[in-house]
Amino acid sequence: MGKFGNVIRYVSCLTILLIITSILSTAALAGNGAGEGNDARNGNTLETIQKKELITQKFQDRNQTQNGILEQVQLREETQERTQLKEQLKIQKSNYQSSRKNFLAIRKQLRSGNYGEEELEITRVYLNSSIDYMIAHLEKVQYNLEQSNGNGTDTRIAAIEARISQLQEEKKAIEKAEGLEDFANATESVRGVWNNAKNRTAVETGQAAGEKIDGFVNKSGAISNKLEKEIGSLNKTGVNTTELEAKLASYNALMDSARENNEAAKKIYNKENATREELLKADNHLQSALNEIKEANQVLKEIFGELEQYRTENASKTRIRDVPGAELNDIGNTNNTNTNTDNSSSVGGTSVNGTELSPEGETNTRSGNESENFSEDGLVN
């Protein structure tokens, strides 16, 4: 029994050992060998994650680069388009002036009845060049409206496209004209289309410009309130803020005046059948509003410059987010509002006096002299 008992105990121990062996993990029994395998796998996993993160970062960097390149390409294309429109306008202006000179030289012959095919052809070229110049003006105004993204822009652009189509139809009639009477009728028809186009486009682009000015003016209240609080807080610390307060008052007065001028312009633009004199007055109101906004923006920059002297670096960083830095940038853009439409007044790409659309008048704020000449150039007395 003693030997049999020893066998039983041996078998029991072996069974227990096998059970324990089956329960313990291979890694526990393998010791350092298994651990090294796991470390290798963990290392591979970490490396894989790092590679994925690196790839993701590369994709993000590449996307940012591509977006930056896309913006640059878009800006370059817009600049090229604007340049092309200016060049086209110059070309059509030159053609118009040349053909008009030739026409005026033979106008007496036409009125006296002493003319031939050559004089009729000179007349045809003059009328066609006049229309081409008108269309070039309308296309420039259309481009400015497209850049403005204001309310009702699509409707205004559609109206300009319709007027361009009308003028193109007039060219077809001129090509078919055979005698002086045909040219005289064509002249009257073109004059009617053009006068209507001038007035309506003046209203529509003036309204678009007014909307842009509204945006600047409406932000001024929030800007003023924030600056007033900051100046007041500074005053409580013992700083003499008399000059800052005076500049803020000047800023408010300029923006109030800009608002009044813009409202006066809108009142005229919203009037049915406004006369050219009234539209000119509205244009002057818009020009005054623009000048006041620019002057107010300069005062605003001076205020920020002085406040910066009293701010700690950390406070400065905080206030740049809270005090209207974005608004300042927006208003600062008005510094460029007078440079992208051949010296014509513009807001956000919308030409104010571009609405005049009169030959020889794209660089001033009054009704174009050449449109008056066109009316005087009639083929008949």
Short mmCIF file of C-alpha atoms in Angstrom, two decimals:
data_model
loop_
_atom_site.label_atom_id
_atom_site.label_comp_id
_atom_site.label_asym_id
_atom_site.label_seq_id
_atom_site.Cartn_x
_atom_site.Cartn_y
_atom_site.Cartn_z
CA MET A 1 0.00 0.00 0.00
CA GLY A 2 2.92 2.29 0.74
CA LYS A 3 4.34 1.95 -2.77
CA PHE A 4 0.89 2.28 -4.34
CA GLY A 5 0.25 5.37 -2.26
CA ASN A 6 3.47 6.92 -3.48
CA VAL A 7 2.38 6.29 -7.05
CA ILE A 8 -0.98 7.92 -6.40
CA ARG A 9 0.69 10.96 -4.85
CA TYR A 10 3.09 11.20 -7.78
CA VAL A 11 0.23 11.05 -10.29
CA SER A 12 -1.72 13.63 -8.32
CA CYS A 13 1.23 16.02 -8.28
CA LEU A 14 1.73 15.52 -11.99
CA THR A 15 -1.94 16.24 -12.64
CA ILE A 16 -1.81 19.43 -10.58
CA LEU A 17 1.34 20.50 -12.38
CA LEU A 18 -0.34 19.98 -15.75
CA ILE A 19 -3.37 21.99 -14.64
CA ILE A 20 -1.17 24.84 -13.49
CA THR A 21 0.78 24.67 -16.72
CA SER A 22 -2.40 24.96 -18.77
CA ILE A 23 -3.61 27.94 -16.73
CA LEU A 24 -0.37 29.95 -16.86
CA SER A 25 0.26 31.96 -20.00
CA THR A 26 3.02 31.08 -22.37
CA ALA A 27 4.51 34.48 -21.71
CA ALA A 28 4.75 33.72 -17.95
CA LEU A 29 6.49 30.39 -18.55
CA ALA A 30 8.72 31.71 -21.30
CA GLY A 31 10.06 34.49 -19.13
CA ASN A 32 12.27 37.04 -20.88
CA GLY A 33 11.95 35.36 -24.25
CA ALA A 34 8.18 35.87 -24.44
CA GLY A 35 8.47 39.36 -22.98
CA GLU A 36 10.90 40.35 -25.68
CA GLY A 37 8.43 39.13 -28.30
CA ASN A 38 5.69 41.26 -26.80
CA ASP A 39 8.01 44.24 -26.57
CA ALA A 40 8.84 43.81 -30.22
CA ARG A 41 5.17 43.64 -31.13
CA ASN A 42 4.42 46.68 -28.95
CA GLY A 43 7.33 48.51 -30.54
CA ASN A 44 6.01 47.67 -33.98
CA THR A 45 2.55 48.90 -32.99
CA LEU A 46 3.95 52.17 -31.64
CA GLU A 47 6.02 52.63 -34.77
CA THR A 48 2.94 51.97 -36.90
CA ILE A 49 0.96 54.58 -34.96
CA GLN A 50 3.78 57.08 -35.31
CA LYS A 51 3.97 56.42 -39.04
CA LYS A 52 0.21 56.89 -39.37
CA GLU A 53 0.38 60.16 -37.44
CA LEU A 54 3.29 61.29 -39.61
CA ILE A 55 1.38 60.42 -42.78
CA THR A 56 -1.72 62.21 -41.46
CA GLN A 57 0.36 65.29 -40.64
CA LYS A 58 1.91 65.19 -44.11
CA PHE A 59 -1.56 65.03 -45.66
CA GLN A 60 -2.69 67.99 -43.53
CA ASP A 61 0.41 69.99 -44.42
CA ARG A 62 -0.04 69.16 -48.08
CA ASN A 63 -3.71 70.15 -47.96
CA GLN A 64 -2.81 73.45 -46.30
CA THR A 65 -0.16 74.04 -48.94
CA GLN A 66 -2.60 73.15 -51.70
CA ASN A 67 -5.24 75.46 -50.20
CA GLY A 68 -2.68 78.24 -50.01
CA ILE A 69 -1.65 77.65 -53.60
CA LEU A 70 -5.31 77.55 -54.65
CA GLU A 71 -5.96 80.88 -52.97
CA GLN A 72 -2.92 82.38 -54.67
CA VAL A 73 -4.04 81.04 -58.04
CA GLN A 74 -7.55 82.40 -57.48
CA LEU A 75 -6.17 85.81 -56.48
CA ARG A 76 -3.88 85.82 -59.50
CA GLU A 77 -6.77 84.93 -61.80
CA GLU A 78 -8.93 87.70 -60.32
CA THR A 79 -6.08 90.18 -60.77
CA GLN A 80 -5.60 89.07 -64.36
CA GLU A 81 -9.32 89.36 -65.06
CA ARG A 82 -9.44 92.84 -63.56
CA THR A 83 -6.39 93.85 -65.61
CA GLN A 84 -7.94 92.45 -68.79
CA LEU A 85 -11.14 94.40 -68.20
CA LYS A 86 -9.16 97.61 -67.71
CA GLU A 87 -7.15 96.97 -70.85
CA GLN A 88 -10.28 96.16 -72.80
CA LEU A 89 -11.88 99.38 -71.62
CA LYS A 90 -8.82 101.35 -72.69
CA ILE A 91 -8.87 99.73 -76.13
CA GLN A 92 -12.58 100.41 -76.64
CA LYS A 93 -12.13 103.97 -75.39
CA SER A 94 -9.33 104.55 -77.89
CA ASN A 95 -11.39 103.05 -80.71
CA TYR A 96 -14.37 105.18 -79.75
CA GLN A 97 -12.37 108.41 -79.62
CA SER A 98 -10.76 107.70 -82.97
CA SER A 99 -14.04 106.82 -84.71
CA ARG A 100 -15.81 109.78 -83.13
CA LYS A 101 -13.14 112.12 -84.46
CA ASN A 102 -13.64 110.68 -87.93
CA PHE A 103 -17.41 110.97 -87.62
CA LEU A 104 -17.35 114.61 -86.52
CA ALA A 105 -15.20 115.39 -89.55
CA ILE A 106 -17.96 114.23 -91.94
CA ARG A 107 -21.05 115.17 -89.94
CA LYS A 108 -21.66 118.37 -91.94
CA GLN A 109 -21.62 116.33 -95.13
CA LEU A 110 -24.23 113.99 -93.73
CA ARG A 111 -26.49 116.85 -92.68
CA SER A 112 -26.14 118.61 -96.02
CA GLY A 113 -26.84 115.42 -97.94
CA ASN A 114 -23.42 115.50 -99.61
CA TYR A 115 -22.24 112.02 -98.67
CA GLY A 116 -21.46 108.65 -100.16
CA GLU A 117 -20.74 105.05 -99.09
CA GLU A 118 -17.48 106.05 -97.41
CA GLU A 119 -19.24 108.53 -95.12
CA LEU A 120 -21.93 105.97 -94.28
CA GLU A 121 -19.26 103.42 -93.39
CA ILE A 122 -17.53 105.95 -91.11
CA THR A 123 -20.89 106.43 -89.41
CA ARG A 124 -21.35 102.68 -89.00
CA VAL A 125 -17.90 102.29 -87.44
CA TYR A 126 -18.59 105.17 -85.07
CA LEU A 127 -21.90 103.75 -83.86
CA ASN A 128 -20.43 100.27 -83.42
CA SER A 129 -17.42 101.59 -81.50
CA SER A 130 -19.78 103.60 -79.28
CA ILE A 131 -21.70 100.44 -78.41
CA ASP A 132 -18.50 98.46 -77.81
CA TYR A 133 -17.34 101.13 -75.39
CA MET A 134 -20.71 101.06 -73.60
CA ILE A 135 -20.55 97.26 -73.31
CA ALA A 136 -16.99 97.43 -71.94
CA HIS A 137 -18.24 99.77 -69.19
CA LEU A 138 -21.13 97.48 -68.35
CA GLU A 139 -18.86 94.43 -68.20
CA LYS A 140 -16.58 96.24 -65.79
CA VAL A 141 -19.51 97.19 -63.56
CA GLN A 142 -20.75 93.60 -63.77
CA TYR A 143 -17.37 92.32 -62.59
CA ASN A 144 -17.35 94.78 -59.67
CA LEU A 145 -20.81 93.62 -58.64
CA GLU A 146 -19.73 89.99 -58.80
CA GLN A 147 -16.94 90.77 -56.34
CA SER A 148 -19.24 92.64 -53.96
CA ASN A 149 -21.42 89.63 -52.98
CA GLY A 150 -24.09 91.99 -51.69
CA ASN A 151 -27.82 91.46 -51.36
CA GLY A 152 -29.58 91.20 -54.68
CA THR A 153 -26.29 90.89 -56.58
CA ASP A 154 -27.59 88.14 -58.86
CA THR A 155 -30.59 90.24 -59.86
CA ARG A 156 -28.41 93.26 -60.57
CA ILE A 157 -25.99 91.22 -62.64
CA ALA A 158 -28.86 89.69 -64.63
CA ALA A 159 -30.15 93.20 -65.37
CA ILE A 160 -26.74 94.30 -66.66
CA GLU A 161 -26.47 91.19 -68.85
CA ALA A 162 -29.88 92.05 -70.31
CA ARG A 163 -28.70 95.57 -71.16
CA ILE A 164 -25.57 94.20 -72.79
CA SER A 165 -27.79 91.92 -74.89
CA GLN A 166 -29.90 94.93 -75.90
CA LEU A 167 -26.82 96.80 -77.07
CA GLN A 168 -25.62 93.78 -79.01
CA GLU A 169 -28.99 93.65 -80.76
CA GLU A 170 -28.55 97.31 -81.66
CA LYS A 171 -25.26 96.41 -83.34
CA LYS A 172 -27.08 93.93 -85.53
CA ALA A 173 -29.48 96.67 -86.63
CA ILE A 174 -26.56 98.97 -87.42
CA GLU A 175 -24.93 96.29 -89.57
CA LYS A 176 -28.14 96.08 -91.62
CA ALA A 177 -28.48 99.88 -91.99
CA GLU A 178 -28.19 101.07 -95.59
CA GLY A 179 -29.11 104.74 -95.66
CA LEU A 180 -28.81 107.81 -93.51
CA GLU A 181 -32.34 107.40 -92.18
CA ASP A 182 -31.51 103.88 -90.98
CA PHE A 183 -28.45 105.21 -89.14
CA ALA A 184 -30.46 108.07 -87.63
CA ASN A 185 -33.06 105.62 -86.32
CA ALA A 186 -30.31 103.38 -84.96
CA THR A 187 -28.72 106.34 -83.20
CA GLU A 188 -31.96 107.23 -81.43
CA SER A 189 -32.51 103.62 -80.43
CA VAL A 190 -29.00 103.21 -79.04
CA ARG A 191 -29.32 106.50 -77.16
CA GLY A 192 -32.53 105.31 -75.52
CA VAL A 193 -31.00 101.97 -74.45
CA TRP A 194 -27.86 103.67 -73.16
CA ASN A 195 -29.63 106.38 -71.15
CA ASN A 196 -31.79 103.76 -69.48
CA ALA A 197 -28.74 101.57 -68.81
CA LYS A 198 -26.85 104.49 -67.26
CA ASN A 199 -29.62 105.42 -64.88
CA ARG A 200 -30.59 101.91 -63.83
CA THR A 201 -27.01 100.78 -63.39
CA ALA A 202 -26.30 103.92 -61.37
CA VAL A 203 -29.11 102.98 -59.01
CA GLU A 204 -28.17 99.31 -58.71
CA THR A 205 -24.45 99.75 -58.16
CA GLY A 206 -25.10 102.68 -55.84
CA GLN A 207 -27.36 100.46 -53.75
CA ALA A 208 -24.69 97.76 -53.65
CA ALA A 209 -22.09 100.31 -52.54
CA GLY A 210 -24.48 101.59 -49.86
CA GLU A 211 -24.89 98.09 -48.48
CA LYS A 212 -21.14 97.77 -48.09
CA ILE A 213 -20.95 101.12 -46.33
CA ASP A 214 -23.76 99.97 -44.02
CA GLY A 215 -21.57 97.06 -42.98
CA PHE A 216 -18.73 99.35 -41.90
CA VAL A 217 -21.00 101.85 -40.19
CA ASN A 218 -22.98 99.21 -38.29
CA LYS A 219 -19.80 97.85 -36.72
CA SER A 220 -18.75 101.23 -35.43
CA GLY A 221 -21.15 101.17 -32.47
CA ALA A 222 -19.68 97.99 -31.01
CA ILE A 223 -16.15 99.25 -31.62
CA SER A 224 -16.88 102.54 -29.88
CA ASN A 225 -18.48 100.86 -26.86
CA LYS A 226 -15.53 98.53 -26.32
CA LEU A 227 -13.01 101.32 -26.68
CA GLU A 228 -14.99 103.55 -24.33
CA LYS A 229 -14.92 100.84 -21.65
CA GLU A 230 -11.21 100.30 -22.05
CA ILE A 231 -10.43 104.00 -21.96
CA GLY A 232 -12.65 104.34 -18.86
CA SER A 233 -10.81 101.51 -17.12
CA LEU A 234 -7.51 103.13 -18.01
CA ASN A 235 -8.69 106.44 -16.60
CA LYS A 236 -9.50 104.79 -13.28
CA THR A 237 -5.86 103.77 -12.94
CA GLY A 238 -4.85 107.43 -12.99
CA VAL A 239 -3.89 107.74 -16.64
CA ASN A 240 -4.81 111.00 -18.37
CA THR A 241 -7.16 109.84 -21.14
CA THR A 242 -8.33 113.26 -22.35
CA GLU A 243 -6.68 112.88 -25.77
CA LEU A 244 -8.00 109.34 -26.21
CA GLU A 245 -11.52 110.47 -25.33
CA ALA A 246 -11.30 113.31 -27.85
CA LYS A 247 -10.15 110.95 -30.58
CA LEU A 248 -12.94 108.51 -29.79
CA ALA A 249 -15.45 111.37 -30.01
CA SER A 250 -13.97 112.30 -33.40
CA TYR A 251 -14.29 108.70 -34.57
CA ASN A 252 -17.94 108.57 -33.52
CA ALA A 253 -18.72 111.90 -35.22
CA LEU A 254 -17.13 110.75 -38.50
CA MET A 255 -19.02 107.46 -38.51
CA ASP A 256 -22.29 109.25 -37.68
CA SER A 257 -21.74 111.58 -40.62
CA ALA A 258 -20.91 108.64 -42.89
CA ARG A 259 -24.16 107.01 -41.83
CA GLU A 260 -26.14 110.18 -42.62
CA ASN A 261 -24.53 110.53 -46.05
CA ASN A 262 -25.19 106.90 -46.85
CA GLU A 263 -28.83 107.20 -45.79
CA ALA A 264 -29.23 110.29 -47.95
CA ALA A 265 -27.82 108.39 -50.94
CA LYS A 266 -30.07 105.38 -50.34
CA LYS A 267 -33.11 107.64 -50.19
CA ILE A 268 -32.34 108.86 -53.70
CA TYR A 269 -31.53 105.40 -55.05
CA ASN A 270 -34.82 104.05 -53.73
CA LYS A 271 -36.71 106.80 -55.50
CA GLU A 272 -38.45 105.87 -58.75
CA ASN A 273 -37.19 107.60 -61.87
CA ALA A 274 -34.49 109.62 -60.13
CA THR A 275 -32.98 112.24 -62.43
CA ARG A 276 -29.30 112.36 -63.41
CA GLU A 277 -28.85 115.37 -61.16
CA GLU A 278 -30.30 113.44 -58.22
CA LEU A 279 -28.15 110.42 -58.98
CA LEU A 280 -25.09 112.65 -59.10
CA LYS A 281 -26.05 114.01 -55.69
CA ALA A 282 -26.38 110.46 -54.36
CA ASP A 283 -22.96 109.63 -55.78
CA ASN A 284 -21.47 112.61 -53.95
CA HIS A 285 -23.09 111.45 -50.71
CA LEU A 286 -21.48 108.03 -51.12
CA GLN A 287 -18.10 109.60 -51.85
CA SER A 288 -18.39 111.69 -48.71
CA ALA A 289 -19.31 108.62 -46.67
CA LEU A 290 -16.27 106.77 -47.99
CA ASN A 291 -13.93 109.63 -47.17
CA GLU A 292 -15.35 109.86 -43.64
CA ILE A 293 -14.93 106.13 -43.08
CA LYS A 294 -11.31 106.34 -44.19
CA GLU A 295 -10.65 109.27 -41.87
CA ALA A 296 -12.41 107.49 -39.00
CA ASN A 297 -10.29 104.40 -39.66
CA GLN A 298 -7.13 106.47 -39.35
CA VAL A 299 -8.32 107.89 -36.02
CA LEU A 300 -9.13 104.36 -34.87
CA LYS A 301 -5.61 103.19 -35.64
CA GLU A 302 -4.20 106.08 -33.61
CA ILE A 303 -6.39 105.10 -30.66
CA PHE A 304 -5.23 101.50 -30.79
CA GLY A 305 -1.63 102.65 -31.05
CA GLU A 306 -1.91 104.76 -27.89
CA LEU A 307 -3.79 102.08 -25.97
CA GLU A 308 -1.07 99.59 -26.80
CA GLN A 309 1.39 101.62 -24.78
CA TYR A 310 -0.62 100.96 -21.62
CA ARG A 311 -1.17 97.27 -22.10
CA THR A 312 1.00 94.50 -20.80
CA GLU A 313 1.98 91.88 -23.35
CA ASN A 314 -0.49 89.32 -21.99
CA ALA A 315 -3.30 91.86 -21.71
CA SER A 316 -2.55 92.94 -25.26
CA LYS A 317 -2.93 89.41 -26.58
CA THR A 318 -6.19 88.99 -24.73
CA ARG A 319 -7.66 92.29 -25.86
CA ILE A 320 -6.71 91.68 -29.49
CA ARG A 321 -9.26 88.89 -29.38
CA ASP A 322 -11.84 90.84 -27.39
CA VAL A 323 -11.40 94.39 -28.63
CA PRO A 324 -12.50 94.62 -32.26
CA GLY A 325 -9.35 93.65 -34.09
CA ALA A 326 -11.39 91.95 -36.80
CA GLU A 327 -13.55 95.01 -37.20
CA LEU A 328 -10.43 97.14 -37.49
CA ASN A 329 -9.15 94.92 -40.28
CA ASP A 330 -12.49 95.10 -42.07
CA ILE A 331 -12.60 98.86 -41.84
CA GLY A 332 -8.94 99.02 -42.78
CA ASN A 333 -9.89 97.50 -46.11
CA THR A 334 -11.54 100.77 -47.02
CA ASN A 335 -8.07 102.13 -47.58
CA ASN A 336 -8.10 100.17 -50.83
CA THR A 337 -11.60 101.00 -51.91
CA ASN A 338 -10.43 103.72 -54.22
CA THR A 339 -7.77 101.82 -56.13
CA ASN A 340 -9.41 99.06 -58.11
CA THR A 341 -11.76 100.89 -60.44
CA ASP A 342 -9.62 103.46 -62.20
CA ASN A 343 -9.83 106.01 -59.37
CA SER A 344 -13.59 105.65 -59.15
CA SER A 345 -15.12 105.41 -55.71
CA SER A 346 -15.75 101.81 -54.72
CA VAL A 347 -16.59 99.69 -51.72
CA GLY A 348 -15.66 96.05 -51.64
CA GLY A 349 -15.28 95.97 -55.39
CA THR A 350 -18.47 97.89 -56.13
CA SER A 351 -17.86 100.99 -58.20
CA VAL A 352 -19.80 104.05 -57.15
CA ASN A 353 -19.15 106.28 -60.11
CA GLY A 354 -18.74 103.23 -62.31
CA THR A 355 -22.49 103.56 -62.50
CA GLU A 356 -22.03 106.61 -64.69
CA LEU A 357 -20.97 104.34 -67.54
CA SER A 358 -20.31 107.30 -69.75
CA PRO A 359 -17.41 107.40 -72.19
CA GLU A 360 -14.64 109.65 -70.87
CA GLY A 361 -16.25 109.55 -67.44
CA GLU A 362 -14.86 106.46 -65.76
CA THR A 363 -12.40 108.43 -63.63
CA ASN A 364 -14.62 111.13 -62.18
CA THR A 365 -17.71 111.30 -60.03
CA ARG A 366 -19.85 113.32 -62.38
CA SER A 367 -21.92 112.34 -65.35
CA GLY A 368 -19.63 111.67 -68.30
CA ASN A 369 -19.12 114.46 -70.77
CA GLU A 370 -18.81 111.97 -73.57
CA SER A 371 -22.30 110.63 -73.03
CA GLU A 372 -23.52 114.18 -73.54
CA ASN A 373 -21.40 114.39 -76.69
CA PHE A 374 -22.96 111.20 -77.90
CA SER A 375 -26.37 112.82 -77.52
CA GLU A 376 -25.12 115.87 -79.40
CA ASP A 377 -23.56 113.81 -82.16
CA GLY A 378 -26.95 113.19 -83.71
CA LEU A 379 -26.95 112.52 -87.42
CA VAL A 380 -29.80 114.94 -87.97
CA ASN A 381 -30.51 118.45 -86.66
#
